[in-house]
Coordinates of C-alpha atoms in Angstrom, one line a residue:
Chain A
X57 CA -53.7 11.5 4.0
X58 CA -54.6 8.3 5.9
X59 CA -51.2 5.9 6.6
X60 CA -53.0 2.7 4.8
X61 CA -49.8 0.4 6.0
X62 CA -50.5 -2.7 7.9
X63 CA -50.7 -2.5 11.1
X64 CA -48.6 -5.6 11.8
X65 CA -46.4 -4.6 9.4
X66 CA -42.8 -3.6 11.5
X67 CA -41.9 0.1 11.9
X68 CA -38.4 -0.6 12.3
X69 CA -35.4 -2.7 11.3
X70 CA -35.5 -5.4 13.9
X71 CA -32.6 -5.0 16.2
X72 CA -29.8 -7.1 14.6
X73 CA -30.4 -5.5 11.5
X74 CA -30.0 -2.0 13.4
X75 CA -27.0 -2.7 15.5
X76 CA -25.0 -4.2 12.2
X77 CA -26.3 -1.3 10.1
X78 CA -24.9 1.3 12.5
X79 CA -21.6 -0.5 13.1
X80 CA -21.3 -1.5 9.6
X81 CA -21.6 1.9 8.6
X82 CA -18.8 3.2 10.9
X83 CA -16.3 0.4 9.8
X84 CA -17.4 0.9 6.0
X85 CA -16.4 4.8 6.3
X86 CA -13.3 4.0 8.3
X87 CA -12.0 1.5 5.8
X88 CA -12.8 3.7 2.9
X89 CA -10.8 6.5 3.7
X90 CA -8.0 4.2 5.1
X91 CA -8.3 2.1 1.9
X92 CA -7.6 5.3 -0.1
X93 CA -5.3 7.2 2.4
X94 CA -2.8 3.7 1.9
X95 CA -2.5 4.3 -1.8
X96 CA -1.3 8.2 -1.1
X97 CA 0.1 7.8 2.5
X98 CA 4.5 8.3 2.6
X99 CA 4.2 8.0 6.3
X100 CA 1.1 5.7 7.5
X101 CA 0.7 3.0 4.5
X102 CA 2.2 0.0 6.3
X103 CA -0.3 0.9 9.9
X104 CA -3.5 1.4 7.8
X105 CA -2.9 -2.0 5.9
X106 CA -2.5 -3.9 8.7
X107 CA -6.0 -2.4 10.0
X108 CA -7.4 -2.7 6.2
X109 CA -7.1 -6.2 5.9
X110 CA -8.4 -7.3 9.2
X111 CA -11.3 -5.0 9.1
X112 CA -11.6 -6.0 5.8
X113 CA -12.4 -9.4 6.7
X114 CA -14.4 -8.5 10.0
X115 CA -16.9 -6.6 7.9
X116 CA -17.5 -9.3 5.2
X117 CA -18.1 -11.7 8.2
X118 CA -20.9 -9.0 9.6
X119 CA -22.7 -9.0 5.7
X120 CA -22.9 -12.6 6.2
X121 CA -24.6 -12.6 9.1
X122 CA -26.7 -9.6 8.0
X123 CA -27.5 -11.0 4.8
X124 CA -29.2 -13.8 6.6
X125 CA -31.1 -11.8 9.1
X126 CA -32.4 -9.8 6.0
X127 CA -33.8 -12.5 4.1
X128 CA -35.2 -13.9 7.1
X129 CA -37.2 -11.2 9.1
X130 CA -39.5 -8.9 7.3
X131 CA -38.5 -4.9 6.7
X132 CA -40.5 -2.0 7.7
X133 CA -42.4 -1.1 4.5
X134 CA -41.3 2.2 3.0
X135 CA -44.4 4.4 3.4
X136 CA -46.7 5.3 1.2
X137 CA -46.4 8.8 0.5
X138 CA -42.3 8.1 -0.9
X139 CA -43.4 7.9 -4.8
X140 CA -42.7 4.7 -6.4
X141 CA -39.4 5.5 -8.6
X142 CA -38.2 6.8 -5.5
X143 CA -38.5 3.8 -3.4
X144 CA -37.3 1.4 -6.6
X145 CA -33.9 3.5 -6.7
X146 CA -34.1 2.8 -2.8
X147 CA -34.2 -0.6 -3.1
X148 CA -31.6 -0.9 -6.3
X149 CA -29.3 0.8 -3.9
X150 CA -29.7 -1.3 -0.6
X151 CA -29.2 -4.5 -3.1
X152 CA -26.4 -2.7 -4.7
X153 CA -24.8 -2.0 -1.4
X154 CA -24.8 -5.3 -0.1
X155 CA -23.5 -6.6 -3.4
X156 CA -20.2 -3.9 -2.9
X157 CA -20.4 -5.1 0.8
X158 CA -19.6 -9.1 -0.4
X159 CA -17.3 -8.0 -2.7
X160 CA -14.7 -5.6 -2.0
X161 CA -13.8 -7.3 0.8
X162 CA -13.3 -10.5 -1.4
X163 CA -11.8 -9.0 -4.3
X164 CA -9.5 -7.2 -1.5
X165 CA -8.7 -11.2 -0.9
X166 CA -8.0 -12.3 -4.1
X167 CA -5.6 -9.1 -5.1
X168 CA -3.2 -10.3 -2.5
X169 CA -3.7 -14.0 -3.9
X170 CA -2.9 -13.7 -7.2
X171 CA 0.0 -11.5 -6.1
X172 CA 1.7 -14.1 -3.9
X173 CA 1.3 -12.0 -1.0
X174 CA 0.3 -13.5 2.1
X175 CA -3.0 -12.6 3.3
X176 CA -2.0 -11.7 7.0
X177 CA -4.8 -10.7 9.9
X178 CA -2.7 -10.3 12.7
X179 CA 0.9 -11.4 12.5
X180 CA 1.1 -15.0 12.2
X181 CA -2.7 -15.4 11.3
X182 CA -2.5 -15.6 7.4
X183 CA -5.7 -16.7 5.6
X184 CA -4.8 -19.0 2.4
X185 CA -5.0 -17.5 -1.2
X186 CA -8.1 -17.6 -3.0
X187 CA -7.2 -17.3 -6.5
X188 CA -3.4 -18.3 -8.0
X189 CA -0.4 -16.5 -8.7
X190 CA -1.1 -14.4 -12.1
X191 CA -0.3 -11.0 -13.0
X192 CA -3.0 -10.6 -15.1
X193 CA -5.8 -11.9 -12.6
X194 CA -4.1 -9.1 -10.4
X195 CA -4.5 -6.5 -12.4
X196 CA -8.2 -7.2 -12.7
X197 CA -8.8 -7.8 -9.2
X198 CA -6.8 -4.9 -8.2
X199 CA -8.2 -2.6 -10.4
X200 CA -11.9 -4.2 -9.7
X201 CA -11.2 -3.6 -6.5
X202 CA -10.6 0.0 -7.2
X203 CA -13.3 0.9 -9.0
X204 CA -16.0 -0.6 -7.2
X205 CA -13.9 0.9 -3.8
X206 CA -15.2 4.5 -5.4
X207 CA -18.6 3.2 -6.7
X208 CA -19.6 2.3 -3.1
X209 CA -17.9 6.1 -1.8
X210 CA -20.7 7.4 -4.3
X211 CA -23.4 5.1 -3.4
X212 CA -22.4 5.5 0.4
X213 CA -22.6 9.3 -0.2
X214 CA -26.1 8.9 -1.8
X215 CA -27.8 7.0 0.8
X216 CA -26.5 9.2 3.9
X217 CA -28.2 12.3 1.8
X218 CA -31.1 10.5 1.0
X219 CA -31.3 9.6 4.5
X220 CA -31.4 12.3 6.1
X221 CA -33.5 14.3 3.8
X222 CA -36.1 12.0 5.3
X223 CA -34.6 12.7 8.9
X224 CA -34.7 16.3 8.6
X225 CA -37.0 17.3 5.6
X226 CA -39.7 14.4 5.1
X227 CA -39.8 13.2 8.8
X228 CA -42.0 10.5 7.4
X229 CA -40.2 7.7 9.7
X230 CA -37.9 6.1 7.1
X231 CA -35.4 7.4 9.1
X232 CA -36.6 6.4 12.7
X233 CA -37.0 2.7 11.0
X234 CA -33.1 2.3 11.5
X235 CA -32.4 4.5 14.0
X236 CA -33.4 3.8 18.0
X237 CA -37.1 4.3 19.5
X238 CA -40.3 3.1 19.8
X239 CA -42.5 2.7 17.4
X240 CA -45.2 5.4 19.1
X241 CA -42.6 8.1 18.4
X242 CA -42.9 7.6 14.7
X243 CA -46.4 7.1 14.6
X244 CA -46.7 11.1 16.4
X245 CA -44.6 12.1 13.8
X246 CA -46.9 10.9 11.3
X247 CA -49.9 12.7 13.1
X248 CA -48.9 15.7 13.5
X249 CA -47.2 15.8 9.6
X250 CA -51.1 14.9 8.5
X251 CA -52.7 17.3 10.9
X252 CA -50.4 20.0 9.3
Chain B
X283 CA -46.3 13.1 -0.5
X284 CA -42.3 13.6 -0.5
X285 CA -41.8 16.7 -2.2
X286 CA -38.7 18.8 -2.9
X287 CA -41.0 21.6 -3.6
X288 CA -40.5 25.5 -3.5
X289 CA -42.5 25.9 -0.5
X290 CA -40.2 23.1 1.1
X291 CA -36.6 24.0 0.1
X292 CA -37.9 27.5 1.4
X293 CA -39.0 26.1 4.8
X294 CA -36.6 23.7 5.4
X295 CA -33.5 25.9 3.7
X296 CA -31.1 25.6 6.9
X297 CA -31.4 21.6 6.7
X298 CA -30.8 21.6 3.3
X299 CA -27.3 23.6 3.5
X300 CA -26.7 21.0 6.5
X301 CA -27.2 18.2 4.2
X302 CA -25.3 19.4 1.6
X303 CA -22.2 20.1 4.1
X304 CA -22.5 17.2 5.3
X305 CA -22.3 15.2 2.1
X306 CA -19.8 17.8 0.5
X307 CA -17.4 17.6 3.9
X308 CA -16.9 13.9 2.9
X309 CA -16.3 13.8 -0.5
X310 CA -13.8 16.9 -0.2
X311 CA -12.2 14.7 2.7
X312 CA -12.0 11.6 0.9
X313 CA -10.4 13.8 -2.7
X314 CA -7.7 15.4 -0.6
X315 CA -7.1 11.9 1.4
X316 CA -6.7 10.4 -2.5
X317 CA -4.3 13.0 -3.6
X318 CA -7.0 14.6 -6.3
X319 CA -6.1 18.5 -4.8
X320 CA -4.1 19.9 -2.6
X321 CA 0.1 20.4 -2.2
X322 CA 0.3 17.0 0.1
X323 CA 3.4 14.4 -0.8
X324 CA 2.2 11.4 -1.5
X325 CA 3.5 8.2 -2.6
X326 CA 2.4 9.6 -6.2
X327 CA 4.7 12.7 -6.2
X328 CA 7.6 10.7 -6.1
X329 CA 6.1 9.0 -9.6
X330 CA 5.3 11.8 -11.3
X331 CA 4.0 11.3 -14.8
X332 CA 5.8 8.1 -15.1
X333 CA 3.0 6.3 -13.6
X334 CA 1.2 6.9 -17.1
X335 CA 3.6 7.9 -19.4
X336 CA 6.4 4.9 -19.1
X337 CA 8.0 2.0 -21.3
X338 CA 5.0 -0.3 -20.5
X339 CA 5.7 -3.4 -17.7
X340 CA 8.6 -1.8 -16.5
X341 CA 9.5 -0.7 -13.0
X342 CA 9.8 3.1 -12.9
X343 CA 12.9 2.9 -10.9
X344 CA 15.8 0.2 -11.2
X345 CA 14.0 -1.1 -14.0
X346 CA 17.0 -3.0 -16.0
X347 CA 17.4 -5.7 -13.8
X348 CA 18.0 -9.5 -13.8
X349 CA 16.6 -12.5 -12.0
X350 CA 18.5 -15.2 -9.8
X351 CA 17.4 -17.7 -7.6
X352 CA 19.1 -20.4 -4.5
X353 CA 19.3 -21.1 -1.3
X354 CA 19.6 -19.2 1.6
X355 CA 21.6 -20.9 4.4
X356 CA 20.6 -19.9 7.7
X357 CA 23.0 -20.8 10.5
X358 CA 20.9 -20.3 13.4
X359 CA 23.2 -17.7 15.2
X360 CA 20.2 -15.3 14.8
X361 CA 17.7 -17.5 16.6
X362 CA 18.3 -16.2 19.7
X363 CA 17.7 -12.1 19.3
X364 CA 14.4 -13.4 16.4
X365 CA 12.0 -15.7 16.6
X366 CA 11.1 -15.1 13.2
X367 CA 11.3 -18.9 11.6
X368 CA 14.0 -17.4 8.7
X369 CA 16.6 -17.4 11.9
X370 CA 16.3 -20.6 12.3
X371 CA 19.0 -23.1 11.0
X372 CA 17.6 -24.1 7.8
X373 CA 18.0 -23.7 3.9
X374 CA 15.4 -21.1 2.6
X375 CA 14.3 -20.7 -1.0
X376 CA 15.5 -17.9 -2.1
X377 CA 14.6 -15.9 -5.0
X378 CA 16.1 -12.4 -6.1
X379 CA 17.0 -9.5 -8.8
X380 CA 20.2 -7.5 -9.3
X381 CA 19.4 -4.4 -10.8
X382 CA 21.1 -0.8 -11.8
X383 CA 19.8 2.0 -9.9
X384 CA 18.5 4.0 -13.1
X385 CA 15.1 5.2 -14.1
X386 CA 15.8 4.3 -17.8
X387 CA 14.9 0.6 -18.0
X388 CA 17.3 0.6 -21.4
X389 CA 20.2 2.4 -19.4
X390 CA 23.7 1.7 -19.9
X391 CA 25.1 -0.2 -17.3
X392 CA 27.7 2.7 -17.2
X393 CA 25.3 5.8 -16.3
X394 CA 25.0 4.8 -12.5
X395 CA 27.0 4.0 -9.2
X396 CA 23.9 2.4 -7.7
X397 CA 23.7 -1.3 -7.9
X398 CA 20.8 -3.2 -5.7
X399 CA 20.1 -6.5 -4.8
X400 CA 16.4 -7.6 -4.1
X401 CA 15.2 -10.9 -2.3
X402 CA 12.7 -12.9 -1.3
X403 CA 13.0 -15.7 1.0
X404 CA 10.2 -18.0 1.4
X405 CA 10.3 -19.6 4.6
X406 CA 8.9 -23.6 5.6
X407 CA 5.7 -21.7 7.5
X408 CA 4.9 -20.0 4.2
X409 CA 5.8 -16.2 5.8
X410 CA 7.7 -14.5 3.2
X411 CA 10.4 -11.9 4.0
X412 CA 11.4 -9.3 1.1
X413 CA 13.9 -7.0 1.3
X414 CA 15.7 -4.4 -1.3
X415 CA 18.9 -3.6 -1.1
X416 CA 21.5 -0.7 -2.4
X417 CA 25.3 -0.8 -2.3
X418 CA 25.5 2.6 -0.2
X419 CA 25.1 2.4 3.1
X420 CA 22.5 5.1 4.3
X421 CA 20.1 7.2 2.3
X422 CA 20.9 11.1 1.6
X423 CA 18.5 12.6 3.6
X424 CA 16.4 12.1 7.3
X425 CA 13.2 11.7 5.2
X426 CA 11.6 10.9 1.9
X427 CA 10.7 14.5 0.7
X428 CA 14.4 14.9 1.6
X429 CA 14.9 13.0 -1.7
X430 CA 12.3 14.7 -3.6
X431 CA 14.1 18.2 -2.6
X432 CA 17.5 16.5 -3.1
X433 CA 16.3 15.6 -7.0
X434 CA 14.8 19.2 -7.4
X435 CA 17.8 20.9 -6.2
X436 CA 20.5 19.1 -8.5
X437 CA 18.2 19.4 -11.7
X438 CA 21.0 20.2 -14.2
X439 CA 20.1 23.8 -15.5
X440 CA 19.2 23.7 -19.4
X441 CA 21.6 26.8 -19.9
X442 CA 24.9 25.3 -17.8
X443 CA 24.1 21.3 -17.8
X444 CA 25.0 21.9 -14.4
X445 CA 22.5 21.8 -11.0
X446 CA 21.6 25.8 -9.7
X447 CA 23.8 26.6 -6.7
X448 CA 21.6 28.4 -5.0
X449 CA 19.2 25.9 -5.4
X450 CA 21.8 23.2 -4.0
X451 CA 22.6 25.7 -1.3
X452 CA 19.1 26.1 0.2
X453 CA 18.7 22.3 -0.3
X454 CA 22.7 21.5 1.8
X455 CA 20.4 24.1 4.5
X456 CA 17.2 22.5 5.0
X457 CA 19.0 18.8 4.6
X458 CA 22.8 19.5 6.2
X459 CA 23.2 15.7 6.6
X460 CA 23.0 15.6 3.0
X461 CA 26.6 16.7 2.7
X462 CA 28.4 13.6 3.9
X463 CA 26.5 10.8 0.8
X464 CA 27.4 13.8 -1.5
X465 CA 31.1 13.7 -0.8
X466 CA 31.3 9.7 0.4
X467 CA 29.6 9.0 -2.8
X468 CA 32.1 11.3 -5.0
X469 CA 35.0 9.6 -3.4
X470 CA 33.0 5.9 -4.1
X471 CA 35.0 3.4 -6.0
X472 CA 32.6 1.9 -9.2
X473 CA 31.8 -1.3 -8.8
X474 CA 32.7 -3.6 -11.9
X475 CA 30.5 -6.5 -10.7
X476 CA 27.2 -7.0 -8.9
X477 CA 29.4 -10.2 -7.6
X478 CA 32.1 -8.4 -5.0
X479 CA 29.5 -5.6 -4.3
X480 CA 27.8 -5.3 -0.7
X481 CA 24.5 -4.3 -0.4
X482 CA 23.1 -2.8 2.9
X483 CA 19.3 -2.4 3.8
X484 CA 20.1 1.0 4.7
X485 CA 16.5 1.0 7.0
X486 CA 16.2 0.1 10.8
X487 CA 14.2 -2.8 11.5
X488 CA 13.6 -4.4 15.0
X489 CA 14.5 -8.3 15.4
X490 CA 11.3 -9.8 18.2
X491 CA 13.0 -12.8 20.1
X492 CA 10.7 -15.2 21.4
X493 CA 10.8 -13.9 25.0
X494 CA 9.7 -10.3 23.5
X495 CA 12.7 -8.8 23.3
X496 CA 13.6 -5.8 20.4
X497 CA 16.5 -5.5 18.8
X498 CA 17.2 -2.7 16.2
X499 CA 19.0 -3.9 13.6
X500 CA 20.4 -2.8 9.9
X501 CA 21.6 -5.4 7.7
X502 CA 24.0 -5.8 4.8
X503 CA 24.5 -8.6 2.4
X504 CA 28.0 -9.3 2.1
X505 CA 30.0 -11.0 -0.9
X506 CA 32.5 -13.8 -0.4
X507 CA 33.8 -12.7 -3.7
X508 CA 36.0 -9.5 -4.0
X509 CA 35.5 -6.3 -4.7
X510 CA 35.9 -5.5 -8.4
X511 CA 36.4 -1.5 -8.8
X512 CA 36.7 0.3 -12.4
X513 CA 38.3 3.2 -12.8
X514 CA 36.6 5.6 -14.6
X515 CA 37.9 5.2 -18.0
X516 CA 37.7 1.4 -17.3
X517 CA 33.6 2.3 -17.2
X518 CA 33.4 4.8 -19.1
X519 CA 34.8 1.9 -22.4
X520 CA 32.4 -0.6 -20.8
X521 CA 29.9 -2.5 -22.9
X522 CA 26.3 -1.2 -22.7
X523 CA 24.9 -4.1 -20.7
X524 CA 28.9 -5.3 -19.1
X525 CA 27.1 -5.7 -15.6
X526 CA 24.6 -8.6 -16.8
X527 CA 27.1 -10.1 -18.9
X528 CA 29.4 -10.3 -16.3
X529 CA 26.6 -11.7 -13.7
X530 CA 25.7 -14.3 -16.0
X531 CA 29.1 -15.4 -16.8
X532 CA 29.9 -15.8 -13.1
X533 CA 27.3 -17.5 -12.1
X534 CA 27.3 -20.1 -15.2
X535 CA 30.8 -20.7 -13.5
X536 CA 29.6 -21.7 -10.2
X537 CA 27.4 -19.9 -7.3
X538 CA 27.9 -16.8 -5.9
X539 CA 27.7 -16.2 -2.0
X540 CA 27.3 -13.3 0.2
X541 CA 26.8 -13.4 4.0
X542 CA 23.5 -11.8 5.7
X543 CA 25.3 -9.7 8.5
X544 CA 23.2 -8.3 11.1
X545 CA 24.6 -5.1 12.7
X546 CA 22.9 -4.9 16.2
X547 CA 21.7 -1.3 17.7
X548 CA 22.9 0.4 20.8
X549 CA 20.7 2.3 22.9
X550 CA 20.6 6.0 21.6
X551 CA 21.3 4.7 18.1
X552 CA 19.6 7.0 15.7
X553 CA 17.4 3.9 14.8
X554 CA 14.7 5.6 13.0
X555 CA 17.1 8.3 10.7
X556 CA 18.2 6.4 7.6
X557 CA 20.6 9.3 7.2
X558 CA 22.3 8.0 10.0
X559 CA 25.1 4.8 9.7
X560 CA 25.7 4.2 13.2
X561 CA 28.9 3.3 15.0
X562 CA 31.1 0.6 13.1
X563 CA 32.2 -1.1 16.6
X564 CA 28.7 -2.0 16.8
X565 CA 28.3 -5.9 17.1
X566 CA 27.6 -7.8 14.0
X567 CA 25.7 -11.2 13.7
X568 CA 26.2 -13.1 10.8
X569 CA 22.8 -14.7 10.3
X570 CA 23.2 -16.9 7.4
X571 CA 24.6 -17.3 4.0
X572 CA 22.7 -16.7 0.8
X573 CA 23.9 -19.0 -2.1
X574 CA 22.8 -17.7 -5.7
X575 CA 23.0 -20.2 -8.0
X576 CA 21.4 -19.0 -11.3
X577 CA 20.0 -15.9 -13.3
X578 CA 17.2 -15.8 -15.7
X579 CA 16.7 -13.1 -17.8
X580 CA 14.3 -10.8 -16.7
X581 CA 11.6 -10.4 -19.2
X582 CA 10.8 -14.4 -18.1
X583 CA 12.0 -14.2 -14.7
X584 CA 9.7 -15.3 -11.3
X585 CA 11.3 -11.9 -10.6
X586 CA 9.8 -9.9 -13.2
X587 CA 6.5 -9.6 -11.3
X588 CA 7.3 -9.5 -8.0
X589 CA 7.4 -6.0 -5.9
X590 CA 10.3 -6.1 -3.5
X591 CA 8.5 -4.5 -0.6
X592 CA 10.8 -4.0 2.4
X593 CA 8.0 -3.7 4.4
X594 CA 7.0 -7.3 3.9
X595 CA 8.7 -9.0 7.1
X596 CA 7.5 -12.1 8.6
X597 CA 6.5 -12.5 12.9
X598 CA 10.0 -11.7 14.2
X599 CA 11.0 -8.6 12.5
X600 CA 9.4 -5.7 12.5
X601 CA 9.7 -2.3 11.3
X602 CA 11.0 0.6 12.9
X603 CA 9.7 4.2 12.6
X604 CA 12.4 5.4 10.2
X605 CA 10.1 7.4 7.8
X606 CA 12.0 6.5 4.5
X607 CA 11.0 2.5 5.2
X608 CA 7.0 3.9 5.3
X609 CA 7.4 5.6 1.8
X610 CA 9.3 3.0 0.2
X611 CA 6.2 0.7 0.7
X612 CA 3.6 3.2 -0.8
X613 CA 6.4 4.1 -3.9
X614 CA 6.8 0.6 -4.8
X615 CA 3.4 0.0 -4.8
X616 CA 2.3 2.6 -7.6
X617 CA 5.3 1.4 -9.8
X618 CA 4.0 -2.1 -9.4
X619 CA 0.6 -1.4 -9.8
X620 CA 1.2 0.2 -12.9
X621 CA 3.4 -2.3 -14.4
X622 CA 1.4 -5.2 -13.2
X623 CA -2.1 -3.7 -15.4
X624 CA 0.2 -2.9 -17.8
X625 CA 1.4 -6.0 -18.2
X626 CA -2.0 -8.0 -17.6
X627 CA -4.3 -6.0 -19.5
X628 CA -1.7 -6.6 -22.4
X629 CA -0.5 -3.4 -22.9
X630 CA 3.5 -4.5 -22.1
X631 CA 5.6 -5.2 -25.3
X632 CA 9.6 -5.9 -24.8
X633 CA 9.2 -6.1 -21.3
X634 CA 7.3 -9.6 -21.5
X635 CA 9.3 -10.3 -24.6
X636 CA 6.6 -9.4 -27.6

C-alpha cells in the first residue's frame, strides 16, 4: 500500500513539542506516584509534598508553553493505514490529556486555597490562594482532584500501551514521530513494512 | 493496515508479553504505593474502618473538643536561635482547640487522662505555624507502628475485660521503652481543668536562626494557672461534659495564659525518638506568652475545620527526623479529609449543628 501523505506534511513532533513531551512524561509519572505515595506514606508524606507542589506548578507552567506550541505548529499526520476510530480515540485522548494536564495541577491549587493552607514552593515562596476558605469547596476540589489524579493514571497507562504497540508491533512511525531521528529512518521503516 | 490479528499476536508474541509487563509493572506499583494490597502501614492502618464508618464531620481522634481564640505574645527572646517571624516581638493571632484525647466524639469527659491543646498562629507575613499538643510529655513508643502494636497488645480480652499478657509481654519486648509512659502514666495525677494543665509537643523540631544555625528543640505550653488534680472518685462523680463547662466558665471570667517554653537540645540528645524526654537541666527559653481569651463551641467554631498539622511550620522551624512527627501528618490528613467531604457534601448532622 502506497503512503499517500503529503510530502510536506512533518514526520515528527517538532522539537519543543518533543523535548516537553519526554520531560513532561517523566515529571507526570513521578508526581503521580508521589501524589499517591503522600496519602499512604507514615514515614515520607511531609518530603514528597514539598516536591508535589513545586512540581506541581513546574509542570502546569510546561502545558502552557506546550499548549501554545501545539496550536501553533502543525503535527505529523497519523498515517493512513491506523483505521479511523483508532485515530479519533487517539486524538480524544491527547485532548483529554492535556485537559488533566491544566487541571490537576490547578485543582491541586485550589485544595490548599479553600483550606487556608498556604500554597508554599520553596520555603518562603508562597503562591496566594485561588479560591476562599470553605469546607465545602474543599471537599470538591480535593476529591476532584482525586479522581481525575486516577483518571489520568488510566489514561497515562493507555497511551504508553498504545504507544508502543506501534513501537514494537505496527512500526508504522507513530512512534518515531515523538521520539528522536531523522525523518529518512521512518520512511525505511515504511519501505521495508510495504515490501513485506 | 494496523491489525491485532492472529498471524500478528503469533509473530510478534514476545513484544506483546513485554507490553503487557510493562503496563501491568505500573499499575501493580502504583496499587501497592496507594495501599490497595499488600501488609504495608500506612497512614490508613491507623484509621481503620473509621474513615468510613464514623459519626459524620467528626475527627476520628480527639473529636469532643472546643474552640478558643487570642493573642499570642511573643517576647522576642527566641529571635535569636529562629528567624522564623513568630520569634519576633510581636502579638500573633492566635486561634486554638482544647480537646479530650478519646475516639468517641460523645465521650465523657471522665473516660480519659489525655487532654490536648491545638493552635494556630497566624503570623504578620501570612506563614502559619500549627502545632498539637498532649499533656504527657513523650509518646509510648520509638515509632508510629509502636502505637499500632501498643493498641493491639492491650485490646481488653472479651472473656477477662482485661488486655492478654502474653500479648503485652511480646509487645514490653519488641517496644521496652514502652514501660516507663505505662508506669509514669499510672502514677499521673488527673487533671480537673484544661486551665492548669501543660501541654508539651512531645516531637523534636529544629529552630533555623538567620545565620543558619539549628537548634533542636521540644516545646511545652505552660499554664500560669495551677494545676487542678481530681482524685479519682472526684472524676469518677464528674459531670459528663465538667471539662468544657469548666473551660467556658474560666474563660468568661477573664483570659487564660500559658507560656510557650522552648527546651533547647544538647548534642547527643535523642532528637529524633519521641520516646525519649531528654535531660531536665536542659536550658529552657521562654519564647512568648499565649493569651486565650474566648471559646466558641465547636460545632460553629473557626476550629471546627481546621487540621492541626504539626508538620505545618513556617521558614525558621523545621522538622526533625523523629518518625512519629512524619505519621502524624499523613493520620491527620485522612481524619480530615473524611470529615471535611463529610461535612461539605452535606452528609454531617450534629457535628455542624443540624
Amino acid at each position: 500500500m502506497q503512503n499517500k501523505s503529503n510530502n510536506n506534511a512533518p514526520r515528527h513532533f517538532n522539537l519543543t513539542a518533543r523535548i516537553l513531551h519526554w520531560l513532561m512524561a517523566v515529571a507526570i509519572l513521578a508526581m503521580l506516584f508521589i501524589g499517591v505515595g503522600m496519602t499512604t506514606s507514615i514515614t515520607w508524606r511531609p518530603w514528597l509534598i514539598d516536591i508535589h507542589r513545586p512540581l506541581g506548578i513546574a509542570i502546569l507552567l510546561l502545558v502552557i508553553i506546550r499548549l501554545i506550541n501545539r496550536l501553533y505548529f502543525p503535527i505529523p499526520p497519523l498515517p493512513p493505514t491506523v483505521p479511523r476510530w483508532q485515530a479519533f480515540v487517539a486524538h480524544a485522548s491527547h485532548w483529554l490529556l492535556y485537559l488533566l494536564m491544566f487541571s490537576l495541577p490547578l485543582l491541586g491549587w485550589a485544595t490548599l486555597s479553600a483550606g487556608n493552607w498556604p500554597v508554599t514552593l520553596f520555603p518562603g515562596w508562597d503562591l496566594p490562594p485561588i479560591a476562599p476558605t470553605s469546607s465545602t469547596l474543599y471537599a470538591w476540589f480535593r476529591t476532584l482532584h482525586g479522581i481525575l489524579a486516577w483518571l489520568l493514571f488510566a489514561v497515562v497507562i493507555g497511551h504508553l500501551s498504545a504507544a508502543l504497540l506501534h513501537a514494537w508491533i505496527y512500526r508504522d512511525g507513530v512512534f518515531s514521530s515523538m521520539a528522536l531521528g531523522s525523518s529518512a529512518g521512518s520512511n525505511r521503516d515504511n519501505e521495508k513494512k510495504n515490501a513485506d | 493496515m494496523n491489525n491485532l490479528n492472529f498471524k500478528t499476536l503469533k509473530k510478534y508474541w514476545l513484544r506483546f508479553v513485554g507490553i503487557a509487563v510493562i503496563a501491568g509493572s505500573l499499575v501493580l506499583a502504583f496499587a501497592w504505593v496507594a495501599g490497595l494490597f499488600g501488609h504495608r502501614t500506612t497512614s490508613k492502618t491507623f484509621l481503620g474502618d473509621s474513615l468510613s464508618k464514623f459519626d459524620p464531620g467528626y475527627r476520628r481522634a480527639h473529636g469532643k473538643g472546643i474552640c478558643f481564640d487570642g493573642t499570642y505574645h511573643s517576647n522576642g527572646a527566641a529571635a535569636a536561635i529562629s528567624k522564623a517571624t513568630v520569634f519576633a516581638k510581636s502579638d500573633i493571632p492566635a486561634i486554638g482547640r482544647f480537646s479530650i484525647g478519646s475516639g468517641n466524639p460523645h465521650a465523657a469527659d471522665n473516660s480519659t487522662a489525655t487532654v490536648s491543646m491545638a493552635l494556630l498562629l497566624s503570623a504578620a507575613d501570612h506563614s502559619q505555624w500549627r502545632m498539637k499538643l498532649n499533656n504527657f510529655p513523650y509518646f509510648p513508643t520509638r515509632n508510629a507502628e509502636g502505637f499500632l502494636a501498643q493498641q493491639k497488645a492491650f485490646k481488653p480480652v472479651p472473656a477477662t475485660g482485661k488486655p492478654d499478657p502474653a500479648l503485652v509481654e511480646a509487645f514490653l519486648k519488641e517496644y521496652p521503652e514502652a514501660r516507663k509512659s505505662i508506669e509514669q502514666k499510672a502514677k499521673m495525677p488527673l487533671t480537673g481543668s484544661f486551665s492548669g494543665a501543660e501541654f508539651y509537643v512531645v516531637n523534636a523540631f529544629i529552630l533555623r536562626a538567620a545565620n543558619g544555625q539549628e537548634q533542636p528543640v521540644r516545646w511545652s505550653m505552660r499554664p500560669h494557672s495551677k494545676f487542678i488534680s481530681l482524685t479519682k472518685e472526684q472524676r469518677d462523680q464528674a459531670g459528663h461534659d465538667f471539662l468544657f463547662k469548666d473551660i467556658k466558665k474560666r474563660l468568661a471570667e477573664g483570659p487564660l495564659y500559658w507560656d510557650l517554653v522552648l527546651q533547647l537540645a544538647e548534642p547527643g540528645d535523642p532528637v529524633n525518638d519521641p520516646s525519649q524526654p531528654w535531660p531536665k537541666e536542659r536550658k529552657e527559653v521562654i519564647a512568648g506568652t499565649l493569651e486565650a481569651k474566648n471559646v466558641t463551641e465547636q460545632v460553629n467554631g473557626v476550629c471546627r475545620d481546621i487540621n492541626f498539622d504539626p508538620t505545618l511550620v513556617p521558614p525558621g522551624i523545621e522538622l526533625s527526623d523523629d518518625p512519629v512527627l512524619a505519621a502524624r501528618a499523613g493520620i491527620y490528613s485522612q481524619s480530615y479529609n473524611a470529615r471535611l467531604r463529610e461535612i461539605g457534601f452535606g452528609k454531617a448532622t450534629d457535628a455542624v449543628g443540624k
